Amino acid sequence: MISAPSQDLEETVKRFVRHFSGEIQVIASAELGYYQSKYRSLLLCCLIDTMSNIIEIAADGIKTGVDLEIDKMKFLLAVERFGNWPDCTRICRPHLEELLKRATGSDFRPVRDFVATMPPWPDQSESSVVSVGMIDPHYSELASVWPKAANDKQAKLKPVPYGGRPVHLNSLQHHALLYASRNKLVHETRTTISESEDSLGHTQPYYCRVRDWNGKFWQLYQPPGFLARMAEDVLAGLRQYCLEQRIEPFSRLFPGRYWFERPC
């Protein structure tokens, strides 16, 4: 832990909050043309990612050379602890239903039976909007019926092979999907947000019935209004976190001249 003298800490944390609060406001109100939603989402995800670096986590068990996993853990922890997002650990139902198409073993029958008892998707028009909290199950509900991995002393949940890689149930949680969206934005400048749908002014993730060349499907949207609100909540949570843990925030974000000096 990097501590600051008591007399300086509060003022330093105030400067940290002022700095990032100003950045959030600039990004959330920036006029960025036709792709405004995409660029706002990209910058807000980067801001949340940057602020989450303040959080300290145990690096035990992390293999050398996979700092990205540490960054991901910090991002998810910041969102879950400070993001004021009650649905962040729910399981995305369209992703779940798609994954279960590959889980053909009899040990997944209890999972399929559980999904079959869930409320049906609303049968509405293409422009219908469905809230995540109304349709998606809690992680604990699925974990209780999900098969365990064979020969695993820790009784971890069994992954499902998909596209040549194992997919775990927790990767279908909404905050994990937000991190996946962050990766698409940062590395591919690609987002699922629809400019026309974003004009509705949503401040929470939602599903919308859309159509592509393969037909109709339910698309998950994470609008920039939601990300701006979350960034503000994460910043407020980190303010209290720094004061309680006696952490000087700027030294954790910019610790030295070389990038590999950043602490875990």
XYZ file of N, CA and C in Angstrom:
792
model
N 0.833 -1.197 0.000
C 0.000 0.000 0.000
C 0.870 1.251 0.000
N 0.504 2.238 -0.785
C 1.243 3.491 -0.836
C 0.476 4.518 -0.024
N 1.062 4.980 1.066
C 0.375 5.892 1.960
C 0.852 7.320 1.753
N -0.007 8.253 2.111
C 0.343 9.668 2.055
C 0.252 10.240 3.456
N 1.028 11.275 3.772
C 0.913 11.910 5.085
C -0.511 12.368 5.324
N -0.980 12.257 6.563
C -2.363 12.562 6.900
C -2.772 13.955 6.464
N -1.890 14.938 6.651
C -2.259 16.316 6.343
C -2.404 16.554 4.843
N -1.791 15.702 4.025
C -1.841 15.904 2.579
C -2.878 15.024 1.882
N -3.264 13.923 2.503
C -4.093 12.935 1.823
C -5.436 13.500 1.385
N -6.139 14.159 2.277
C -7.477 14.646 1.945
C -7.451 15.625 0.778
N -6.484 16.518 0.772
C -6.388 17.479 -0.321
C -6.023 16.788 -1.634
N -5.149 15.789 -1.565
C -4.769 15.054 -2.773
C -5.964 14.310 -3.351
N -6.756 13.692 -2.474
C -7.941 12.972 -2.937
C -8.946 13.945 -3.548
N -9.062 15.138 -2.970
C -9.954 16.153 -3.549
C -9.506 16.524 -4.962
N -8.199 16.673 -5.151
C -7.688 16.998 -6.486
C -7.958 15.859 -7.455
N -7.803 14.645 -6.989
C -8.095 13.459 -7.807
C -9.559 13.462 -8.256
N -10.469 13.736 -7.322
C -11.897 13.754 -7.650
C -12.218 14.883 -8.623
N -11.657 16.068 -8.378
C -11.904 17.197 -9.284
C -11.424 16.880 -10.697
N -10.247 16.277 -10.781
C -9.662 15.962 -12.087
C -10.564 15.021 -12.885
N -10.946 13.889 -12.281
C -11.713 12.904 -13.028
C -13.179 13.301 -13.172
N -13.702 14.039 -12.225
C -15.066 14.549 -12.372
C -15.151 15.474 -13.588
N -14.125 16.313 -13.769
C -14.083 17.190 -14.934
C -14.002 16.406 -16.227
N -13.201 15.334 -16.235
C -13.091 14.523 -17.444
C -14.415 13.845 -17.779
N -15.106 13.338 -16.768
C -16.403 12.686 -17.001
C -17.379 13.671 -17.616
N -17.439 14.871 -17.072
C -18.373 15.870 -17.575
C -18.064 16.260 -19.017
N -16.782 16.414 -19.342
C -16.396 16.778 -20.707
C -16.796 15.678 -21.689
N -16.490 14.428 -21.326
C -16.797 13.305 -22.225
C -18.302 13.126 -22.391
N -19.043 13.197 -21.285
C -20.483 12.944 -21.328
C -21.242 13.983 -22.137
N -20.664 15.174 -22.297
C -21.354 16.244 -23.023
C -20.702 16.571 -24.367
N -19.663 15.855 -24.733
C -18.927 16.156 -25.958
C -19.784 15.906 -27.198
N -19.726 16.826 -28.143
C -20.404 16.672 -29.428
C -19.419 16.012 -30.388
N -19.716 14.766 -30.780
C -18.743 13.969 -31.522
C -19.304 13.430 -32.832
N -20.300 14.106 -33.358
C -20.811 13.734 -34.664
C -21.660 12.481 -34.660
N -21.756 11.843 -35.829
C -22.641 10.691 -35.998
C -22.273 9.545 -35.059
N -20.978 9.343 -34.792
C -20.531 8.242 -33.945
C -20.350 8.677 -32.488
N -21.100 9.671 -32.087
C -20.969 10.233 -30.744
C -21.118 9.189 -29.652
N -22.115 8.326 -29.754
C -22.341 7.314 -28.717
C -21.150 6.383 -28.583
N -20.611 5.957 -29.729
C -19.467 5.045 -29.696
C -18.260 5.704 -29.044
N -17.954 6.933 -29.428
C -16.773 7.596 -28.891
C -16.942 7.947 -27.418
N -18.137 8.362 -27.031
C -18.367 8.618 -25.615
C -18.193 7.335 -24.803
N -18.746 6.229 -25.311
C -18.627 4.951 -24.608
C -17.175 4.525 -24.493
N -16.424 4.683 -25.586
C -15.008 4.318 -25.573
C -14.255 5.096 -24.497
N -14.424 6.414 -24.487
C -13.680 7.257 -23.553
C -14.116 7.011 -22.107
N -15.396 6.778 -21.889
C -15.868 6.528 -20.529
C -15.359 5.185 -20.013
N -15.317 4.168 -20.875
C -14.752 2.876 -20.467
C -13.273 3.032 -20.116
N -12.550 3.805 -20.922
C -11.131 4.041 -20.631
C -10.961 4.766 -19.302
N -11.868 5.682 -19.006
C -11.779 6.431 -17.759
C -12.031 5.528 -16.553
N -13.050 4.674 -16.639
C -13.324 3.725 -15.564
C -12.136 2.784 -15.394
N -11.586 2.345 -16.512
C -10.417 1.459 -16.491
C -9.246 2.127 -15.786
N -9.005 3.391 -16.106
C -7.892 4.132 -15.498
C -8.102 4.297 -13.989
N -9.282 4.726 -13.601
C -9.550 4.947 -12.178
C -9.438 3.658 -11.376
N -9.812 2.524 -11.976
C -9.789 1.251 -11.241
C -8.378 0.804 -10.889
N -7.359 1.389 -11.529
C -5.973 1.009 -11.218
C -5.577 1.359 -9.791
N -6.351 2.193 -9.144
C -6.055 2.544 -7.751
C -6.248 1.351 -6.820
N -7.162 0.476 -7.165
C -7.530 -0.630 -6.290
C -6.367 -1.588 -6.124
N -6.158 -2.043 -4.909
C -5.114 -3.014 -4.616
C -5.721 -4.407 -4.577
N -5.073 -5.349 -5.256
C -5.502 -6.740 -5.203
C -4.294 -7.611 -4.931
N -4.551 -8.803 -4.403
C -3.468 -9.747 -4.154
C -3.018 -10.335 -5.474
N -1.720 -10.286 -5.730
C -1.180 -10.802 -6.990
C -0.793 -12.275 -6.884
N -1.016 -12.893 -5.715
C -0.654 -14.298 -5.535
C -1.409 -15.166 -6.537
N -0.716 -16.074 -7.171
C -1.345 -16.976 -8.114
C -1.454 -16.428 -9.513
N -1.114 -15.152 -9.710
C -1.146 -14.573 -11.049
C 0.166 -14.908 -11.759
N 0.059 -15.515 -12.917
C 1.257 -15.893 -13.657
C 1.952 -14.668 -14.234
N 3.271 -14.735 -14.276
C 4.050 -13.636 -14.845
C 3.674 -13.439 -16.309
N 3.488 -12.169 -16.691
C 3.205 -11.874 -18.081
C 1.734 -11.756 -18.417
N 0.856 -11.824 -17.416
C -0.579 -11.688 -17.689
C -1.144 -10.534 -16.878
N -0.494 -9.383 -16.962
C -0.960 -8.208 -16.247
C -2.358 -7.794 -16.689
N -2.730 -8.186 -17.927
C -4.061 -7.861 -18.412
C -5.119 -8.447 -17.485
N -4.867 -9.653 -16.953
C -5.824 -10.270 -16.043
C -5.950 -9.468 -14.757
N -4.840 -8.889 -14.294
C -4.898 -8.036 -13.111
C -5.729 -6.798 -13.410
N -5.522 -6.192 -14.573
C -6.304 -5.029 -14.959
C -7.786 -5.372 -15.043
N -8.092 -6.544 -15.593
C -9.488 -6.970 -15.690
C -10.090 -7.158 -14.306
N -9.348 -7.774 -13.399
C -9.841 -7.984 -12.043
C -10.131 -6.654 -11.358
N -9.262 -5.684 -11.556
C -9.469 -4.368 -10.950
C -10.706 -3.686 -11.527
N -10.874 -3.785 -12.840
C -12.028 -3.188 -13.507
C -13.319 -3.794 -12.954
N -13.388 -5.127 -12.910
C -14.594 -5.797 -12.434
C -14.866 -5.473 -10.972
N -13.804 -5.396 -10.184
C -13.963 -5.097 -8.767
C -14.472 -3.676 -8.569
N -13.943 -2.723 -9.328
C -14.398 -1.340 -9.221
C -15.863 -1.212 -9.589
N -16.257 -1.888 -10.666
C -17.646 -1.830 -11.114
C -18.576 -2.483 -10.099
N -18.174 -3.647 -9.584
C -19.039 -4.378 -8.654
C -19.147 -3.680 -7.302
N -18.032 -3.151 -6.817
C -18.034 -2.540 -5.478
C -18.575 -1.123 -5.467
N -18.269 -0.353 -6.505
C -18.568 1.079 -6.468
C -19.530 1.555 -7.565
N -19.846 0.695 -8.519
C -20.605 1.128 -9.687
C -22.094 1.319 -9.477
N -22.614 0.960 -8.297
C -24.042 1.143 -8.013
C -24.882 0.517 -9.119
N -24.559 -0.740 -9.428
C -25.205 -1.466 -10.527
C -25.721 -2.793 -9.980
N -26.946 -2.842 -9.494
C -27.485 -4.066 -8.869
C -27.490 -5.272 -9.791
N -27.554 -5.048 -11.103
C -27.646 -6.160 -12.050
C -26.294 -6.612 -12.588
N -25.202 -6.109 -12.038
C -23.897 -6.343 -12.676
C -23.482 -7.809 -12.669
N -23.954 -8.599 -11.697
C -23.561 -10.007 -11.659
C -24.648 -10.940 -12.185
N -25.737 -10.388 -12.702
C -26.722 -11.237 -13.374
C -26.109 -11.853 -14.631
N -26.712 -12.948 -15.083
C -26.238 -13.638 -16.273
C -27.039 -13.175 -17.488
N -26.332 -12.782 -18.523
C -26.967 -12.311 -19.755
C -27.676 -13.479 -20.433
N -28.989 -13.396 -20.515
C -29.778 -14.534 -20.987
C -29.542 -14.903 -22.453
N -29.475 -13.961 -23.391
C -29.178 -14.367 -24.774
C -27.830 -15.079 -24.906
N -26.820 -14.605 -24.183
C -25.516 -15.284 -24.212
C -25.634 -16.684 -23.603
N -26.398 -16.797 -22.524
C -26.580 -18.096 -21.868
C -27.265 -19.087 -22.801
N -28.335 -18.657 -23.444
C -29.073 -19.554 -24.329
C -28.225 -19.994 -25.513
N -27.394 -19.089 -26.021
C -26.495 -19.445 -27.114
C -25.441 -20.442 -26.642
N -24.893 -20.226 -25.450
C -23.870 -21.128 -24.920
C -24.430 -22.524 -24.686
N -25.670 -22.599 -24.211
C -26.259 -23.904 -23.906
C -26.502 -24.743 -25.157
N -26.500 -24.112 -26.328
C -26.618 -24.888 -27.560
C -25.409 -25.802 -27.736
N -24.276 -25.413 -27.125
C -23.049 -26.215 -27.213
C -22.904 -27.172 -26.037
N -23.693 -26.974 -24.997
C -23.621 -27.829 -23.806
C -24.623 -28.967 -23.961
N -24.255 -29.971 -24.745
C -25.194 -31.035 -25.094
C -25.193 -32.200 -24.111
N -24.285 -32.209 -23.153
C -24.193 -33.314 -22.212
C -25.389 -33.391 -21.279
N -25.657 -34.600 -20.788
C -26.790 -34.797 -19.876
C -26.598 -34.069 -18.553
N -25.342 -33.765 -18.200
C -25.107 -33.073 -16.929
C -25.602 -31.633 -16.958
N -25.892 -31.104 -18.153
C -26.440 -29.748 -18.260
C -27.976 -29.740 -18.303
N -28.591 -30.917 -18.149
C -30.054 -30.975 -18.199
C -30.700 -30.130 -17.101
N -30.174 -30.128 -15.868
C -30.778 -29.253 -14.842
C -30.715 -27.768 -15.216
N -29.652 -27.380 -15.911
C -29.541 -25.981 -16.348
C -30.600 -25.680 -17.388
N -30.743 -26.581 -18.378
C -31.750 -26.361 -19.406
C -33.161 -26.370 -18.816
N -33.390 -27.226 -17.826
C -34.695 -27.254 -17.170
C -34.962 -25.937 -16.442
N -33.915 -25.390 -15.816
C -34.070 -24.102 -15.117
C -34.410 -23.000 -16.108
N -33.687 -22.945 -17.215
C -33.935 -21.913 -18.220
C -35.345 -22.034 -18.783
N -35.831 -23.267 -18.930
C -37.173 -23.486 -19.472
C -38.260 -22.938 -18.551
N -37.970 -22.825 -17.252
C -38.963 -22.318 -16.306
C -38.930 -20.798 -16.174
N -37.966 -20.157 -16.816
C -37.862 -18.705 -16.723
C -38.968 -18.035 -17.524
N -39.335 -16.795 -17.164
C -40.378 -16.093 -17.915
C -39.990 -15.958 -19.385
N -40.945 -16.104 -20.292
C -40.619 -15.976 -21.720
C -40.272 -14.541 -22.076
N -39.524 -14.387 -23.166
C -39.218 -13.054 -23.663
C -40.509 -12.359 -24.072
N -40.626 -11.063 -23.817
C -41.829 -10.333 -24.228
C -41.996 -10.387 -25.744
N -43.189 -10.717 -26.203
C -43.467 -10.802 -27.622
C -44.029 -9.465 -28.076
N -43.097 -8.559 -28.422
C -43.496 -7.211 -28.784
C -42.877 -6.824 -30.119
N -42.973 -5.575 -30.465
C -42.479 -5.106 -31.745
C -40.961 -5.016 -31.749
N -40.397 -4.719 -32.936
C -38.944 -4.650 -33.072
C -38.340 -3.586 -32.169
N -39.063 -2.512 -31.903
C -38.509 -1.409 -31.130
C -38.704 -1.591 -29.631
N -39.240 -2.751 -29.206
C -39.487 -2.966 -27.784
C -38.176 -3.006 -27.015
N -38.209 -2.516 -25.793
C -37.040 -2.478 -24.925
C -37.341 -3.280 -23.670
N -36.417 -4.130 -23.264
C -36.594 -4.981 -22.093
C -35.440 -4.721 -21.133
N -35.746 -4.460 -19.877
C -34.696 -4.198 -18.896
C -33.993 -5.492 -18.507
N -32.725 -5.371 -18.198
C -31.920 -6.524 -17.793
C -32.489 -7.173 -16.535
N -32.900 -6.347 -15.557
C -33.403 -6.879 -14.297
C -34.682 -7.665 -14.430
N -35.460 -7.443 -15.509
C -36.734 -8.125 -15.685
C -36.569 -9.515 -16.273
N -35.486 -9.769 -16.984
C -35.393 -10.995 -17.774
C -34.204 -11.887 -17.427
N -33.154 -11.342 -16.809
C -31.921 -12.111 -16.592
C -31.863 -12.728 -15.199
N -31.397 -13.986 -15.105
C -31.299 -14.656 -13.794
C -30.064 -14.209 -13.020
N -30.115 -14.412 -11.716
C -28.947 -14.151 -10.873
C -27.909 -15.261 -11.068
N -26.661 -14.903 -10.890
C -25.572 -15.878 -11.015
C -25.772 -17.050 -10.052
N -26.161 -16.763 -8.820
C -26.309 -17.809 -7.808
C -27.369 -18.829 -8.197
N -28.412 -18.384 -8.897
C -29.469 -19.303 -9.318
C -28.940 -20.339 -10.299
N -28.147 -19.884 -11.239
C -27.593 -20.813 -12.223
C -26.453 -21.645 -11.649
N -25.641 -21.034 -10.798
C -24.516 -21.762 -10.205
C -25.001 -22.951 -9.385
N -26.203 -22.851 -8.805
C -26.725 -23.930 -7.964
C -27.111 -25.169 -8.775
N -27.346 -25.004 -10.082
C -27.723 -26.150 -10.930
C -26.679 -26.453 -11.996
N -25.636 -25.648 -12.058
C -24.596 -25.826 -13.079
C -23.699 -27.005 -12.699
N -23.317 -27.881 -13.635
C -22.456 -29.020 -13.286
C -21.051 -28.575 -12.894
N -20.454 -29.356 -12.017
C -19.087 -29.083 -11.576
C -18.091 -29.743 -12.522
N -16.922 -29.144 -12.619
C -15.865 -29.697 -13.469
C -15.383 -31.020 -12.894
N -15.147 -31.984 -13.766
C -14.687 -33.302 -13.325
C -13.267 -33.225 -12.787
N -12.987 -34.009 -11.753
C -11.644 -34.105 -11.166
C -11.111 -32.760 -10.694
N -12.000 -31.909 -10.226
C -11.595 -30.608 -9.710
C -11.875 -30.581 -8.215
N -10.811 -30.576 -7.421
C -10.958 -30.618 -5.966
C -11.651 -29.375 -5.420
N -11.555 -28.256 -6.153
C -12.194 -27.021 -5.708
C -13.645 -26.910 -6.170
N -14.128 -27.942 -6.869
C -15.519 -27.986 -7.328
C -15.900 -26.752 -8.138
N -15.013 -26.365 -9.053
C -15.322 -25.233 -9.916
C -16.389 -25.624 -10.933
N -17.106 -24.620 -11.425
C -18.151 -24.883 -12.392
C -17.544 -25.293 -13.740
N -18.202 -26.202 -14.389
C -17.704 -26.762 -15.652
C -17.800 -25.735 -16.772
N -16.716 -25.492 -17.513
C -16.790 -24.587 -18.669
C -17.412 -25.289 -19.868
N -17.834 -24.501 -20.840
C -18.426 -25.037 -22.067
C -17.533 -24.659 -23.239
N -17.074 -25.621 -24.039
C -16.261 -25.281 -25.216
C -17.086 -24.473 -26.219
N -16.514 -23.370 -26.678
C -17.216 -22.533 -27.656
C -16.170 -21.809 -28.487
N -16.182 -22.055 -29.775
C -15.213 -21.403 -30.658
C -13.781 -21.770 -30.355
N -13.558 -22.985 -29.895
C -12.204 -23.439 -29.626
C -11.634 -23.016 -28.287
N -12.467 -22.462 -27.411
C -11.981 -22.067 -26.095
C -13.060 -22.356 -25.046
N -12.655 -22.544 -23.784
C -13.641 -22.787 -22.731
C -14.302 -21.487 -22.273
N -15.604 -21.497 -22.179
C -16.354 -20.338 -21.709
C -16.938 -20.675 -20.331
N -16.652 -19.821 -19.356
C -17.115 -20.042 -17.989
C -18.380 -19.229 -17.725
N -19.182 -19.732 -16.808
C -20.447 -19.072 -16.495
C -20.239 -17.627 -16.058
N -19.203 -17.371 -15.243
C -19.018 -15.998 -14.741
C -18.641 -15.012 -15.839
N -18.208 -15.513 -17.006
C -17.896 -14.608 -18.110
C -19.163 -14.091 -18.784
N -20.330 -14.630 -18.408
C -21.608 -14.164 -18.930
C -22.269 -13.159 -17.998
N -21.598 -12.819 -16.894
C -22.122 -11.788 -16.008
C -22.017 -10.427 -16.704
N -22.901 -9.525 -16.343
C -22.978 -8.274 -17.085
C -21.736 -7.407 -16.928
N -21.091 -7.408 -15.767
C -19.887 -6.587 -15.665
C -18.739 -7.194 -16.460
N -18.732 -8.543 -16.618
C -17.733 -9.173 -17.479
C -17.995 -8.843 -18.947
N -19.270 -8.775 -19.325
C -19.600 -8.395 -20.696
C -19.279 -6.927 -20.952
N -19.392 -6.095 -19.907
C -18.981 -4.697 -20.052
C -17.488 -4.614 -20.329
N -16.692 -5.444 -19.650
C -15.258 -5.450 -19.911
C -14.970 -5.950 -21.330
N -15.747 -6.938 -21.793
C -15.588 -7.411 -23.164
C -15.932 -6.299 -24.155
N -16.977 -5.515 -23.841
C -17.321 -4.378 -24.696
C -16.212 -3.341 -24.689
N -15.622 -3.149 -23.521
C -14.487 -2.220 -23.404
C -13.362 -2.650 -24.334
N -13.097 -3.951 -24.403
C -12.029 -4.446 -25.275
C -12.349 -4.201 -26.745
N -13.600 -4.431 -27.131
C -13.991 -4.194 -28.525
C -13.862 -2.712 -28.878
N -14.232 -1.855 -27.927
C -14.127 -0.419 -28.167
C -12.675 0.014 -28.305
N -11.832 -0.433 -27.374
C -10.446 0.019 -27.342
C -9.629 -0.558 -28.499
N -9.829 -1.834 -28.785
C -8.971 -2.500 -29.766
C -9.551 -2.508 -31.177
N -10.879 -2.326 -31.300
C -11.499 -2.414 -32.617
C -12.397 -1.215 -32.921
N -12.511 -0.269 -31.988
C -13.476 0.844 -32.074
C -14.837 0.335 -32.535
N -15.251 -0.782 -31.942
C -16.511 -1.414 -32.315
C -17.411 -1.497 -31.093
N -18.661 -1.130 -31.258
C -19.617 -1.194 -30.173
C -20.954 -1.665 -30.704
N -21.791 -2.187 -29.809
C -23.099 -2.677 -30.229
C -24.175 -1.613 -30.117
N -23.816 -0.441 -29.599
C -24.836 0.582 -29.386
C -25.361 1.100 -30.722
N -26.664 1.280 -30.788
C -27.304 1.848 -31.971
C -27.517 3.335 -31.747
N -27.080 4.155 -32.675
C -27.229 5.602 -32.513
C -28.701 5.991 -32.377
N -29.589 5.345 -33.131
C -31.004 5.685 -33.044
C -31.588 5.255 -31.710
N -31.187 4.071 -31.217
C -31.703 3.614 -29.929
C -31.164 4.463 -28.790
N -29.912 4.907 -28.912
C -29.337 5.712 -27.844
C -30.060 7.044 -27.689
N -30.725 7.494 -28.740
C -31.442 8.762 -28.657
C -32.597 8.696 -27.665
N -32.946 7.482 -27.231
C -34.006 7.331 -26.243
C -33.555 7.758 -24.855
N -32.264 7.922 -24.642
C -31.747 8.442 -23.382
C -31.699 7.443 -22.244
N -31.462 6.176 -22.532
C -31.410 5.166 -21.478
C -30.188 5.360 -20.584
N -30.370 5.099 -19.297
C -29.259 5.203 -18.345
C -28.972 3.872 -17.667
N -29.548 2.779 -18.184
C -29.261 1.433 -17.713
C -29.157 0.518 -18.929
N -28.374 -0.575 -18.829
C -28.322 -1.533 -19.938
C -29.712 -2.109 -20.215
N -29.962 -2.461 -21.467
C -31.265 -2.986 -21.839
C -31.131 -3.841 -23.094
N -32.172 -4.621 -23.361
C -32.239 -5.405 -24.585
C -33.219 -4.754 -25.555
N -32.897 -4.882 -26.823
C -33.798 -4.373 -27.855
C -33.889 -5.408 -28.972
N -35.079 -5.571 -29.501
C -35.298 -6.485 -30.613
C -34.832 -5.821 -31.906
N -33.854 -6.417 -32.559
C -33.299 -5.841 -33.782
C -33.251 -6.901 -34.879
N -32.864 -6.479 -36.073
C -32.807 -7.380 -37.215
C -31.478 -7.198 -37.955
N -30.903 -8.307 -38.384
C -29.762 -8.236 -39.281
C -30.011 -9.195 -40.438
N -28.965 -9.534 -41.215
C -29.135 -10.370 -42.402
C -29.578 -11.793 -42.052
N -29.443 -12.194 -40.768
C -29.866 -13.536 -40.355
C -31.250 -13.554 -39.707
N -31.866 -12.390 -39.596
C -33.185 -12.339 -38.976
C -33.189 -11.496 -37.718
N -34.202 -11.704 -36.889
C -34.371 -10.927 -35.668
C -33.643 -11.583 -34.496
N -33.174 -10.741 -33.584
C -32.539 -11.258 -32.365
C -32.583 -10.166 -31.301
N -32.295 -10.559 -30.060
C -32.255 -9.613 -28.945
C -30.830 -9.146 -28.725
N -30.626 -7.843 -28.757
C -29.301 -7.241 -28.621
C -29.189 -6.517 -27.283
N -28.077 -6.750 -26.584
C -27.793 -6.043 -25.339
C -27.112 -4.721 -25.649
N -27.624 -3.628 -25.079
C -27.027 -2.308 -25.239
C -26.548 -1.790 -23.881
N -25.392 -1.153 -23.888
C -24.834 -0.510 -22.691
C -24.603 0.957 -23.043
N -25.627 1.791 -22.918
C -25.570 3.164 -23.444
C -24.580 4.050 -22.700
N -24.058 5.086 -23.356
C -23.092 5.981 -22.717
C -23.660 6.716 -21.513
N -24.971 6.961 -21.490
C -25.562 7.582 -20.303
C -25.391 6.715 -19.071
N -25.470 5.416 -19.256
C -25.226 4.454 -18.181
C -23.761 4.489 -17.752
N -22.850 4.527 -18.720
C -21.420 4.542 -18.401
C -21.013 5.825 -17.692
N -21.618 6.958 -18.067
C -21.307 8.232 -17.416
C -21.760 8.201 -15.963
N -22.946 7.688 -15.742
C -23.444 7.576 -14.367
C -22.562 6.644 -13.554
N -22.165 5.515 -14.151
C -21.314 4.569 -13.442
C -19.950 5.185 -13.122
N -19.376 5.915 -14.075
C -18.075 6.542 -13.839
C -18.135 7.481 -12.637
N -19.214 8.221 -12.515
C -19.377 9.119 -11.375
C -19.476 8.338 -10.071
N -20.213 7.227 -10.082
C -20.359 6.419 -8.871
C -19.054 5.727 -8.492
N -18.326 5.239 -9.503
C -17.029 4.619 -9.231
C -16.070 5.648 -8.631
N -16.091 6.852 -9.173
C -15.224 7.911 -8.646
C -15.573 8.226 -7.195
N -16.861 8.316 -6.877
C -17.270 8.579 -5.491
C -16.835 7.453 -4.569
N -16.961 6.213 -5.039
C -16.529 5.076 -4.228
C -15.033 5.046 -4.013
N -14.275 5.389 -5.054
C -12.819 5.406 -4.932
C -12.337 6.527 -4.021
N -13.064 7.619 -3.984
C -12.724 8.696 -3.050
C -12.725 8.161 -1.619
N -13.810 7.490 -1.251
C -13.903 6.945 0.097
C -12.879 5.844 0.318
N -12.637 5.045 -0.701
C -11.668 3.955 -0.627
C -10.271 4.493 -0.336
N -9.878 5.556 -1.028
C -8.555 6.144 -0.818
C -8.405 6.685 0.600
N -9.445 7.329 1.094
C -9.381 7.893 2.442
C -9.308 6.793 3.493
N -10.082 5.734 3.309
C -10.102 4.648 4.292
C -8.814 3.837 4.266
N -8.276 3.591 3.064
C -7.072 2.766 2.925
C -5.783 3.577 2.980
N -5.905 4.903 3.119
C -4.740 5.802 3.172
C -3.892 5.656 1.911
N -4.553 5.720 0.767
C -3.879 5.582 -0.518
C -3.824 6.930 -1.212
N -2.646 7.306 -1.655
C -2.484 8.523 -2.451
C -2.752 8.128 -3.907
N -3.867 8.583 -4.493
C -4.305 8.033 -5.782
C -3.375 8.293 -6.950
N -2.793 9.487 -7.051
C -1.984 9.801 -8.226
C -0.731 8.938 -8.310
N -0.181 8.569 -7.165
C 1.023 7.740 -7.185
C 0.714 6.316 -7.659
N -0.546 5.908 -7.549
C -0.919 4.586 -8.057
C -1.227 4.642 -9.555
N -1.665 5.782 -10.029
C -1.952 5.920 -11.456
C -0.690 6.235 -12.253
N 0.168 7.069 -11.689
C 1.384 7.501 -12.374
C 2.569 7.345 -11.422
N 2.994 6.086 -11.158
C 3.972 5.852 -10.088
C 5.410 6.192 -10.439
N 5.757 6.214 -11.695
C 7.161 6.439 -12.043
C 7.315 6.730 -13.516
N 8.553 6.721 -13.987
C 8.820 7.060 -15.378
C 8.562 5.891 -16.324
N 8.553 4.662 -15.791
C 8.457 3.496 -16.651
C 7.183 2.719 -16.346
N 6.509 2.256 -17.400
C 5.189 1.636 -17.245
C 5.216 0.381 -16.396
N 6.345 -0.377 -16.400
C 6.344 -1.631 -15.647
C 6.569 -1.396 -14.162
N 6.634 -0.149 -13.718
C 6.785 0.105 -12.282
C 5.456 0.230 -11.580
N 4.347 0.186 -12.356
C 3.056 0.349 -11.706
C 2.810 -0.814 -10.757
N 2.453 -0.558 -9.490
C 2.238 -1.652 -8.536
C 0.960 -2.407 -8.831
N 0.877 -3.629 -8.323
C -0.333 -4.433 -8.498
C -1.423 -3.998 -7.542
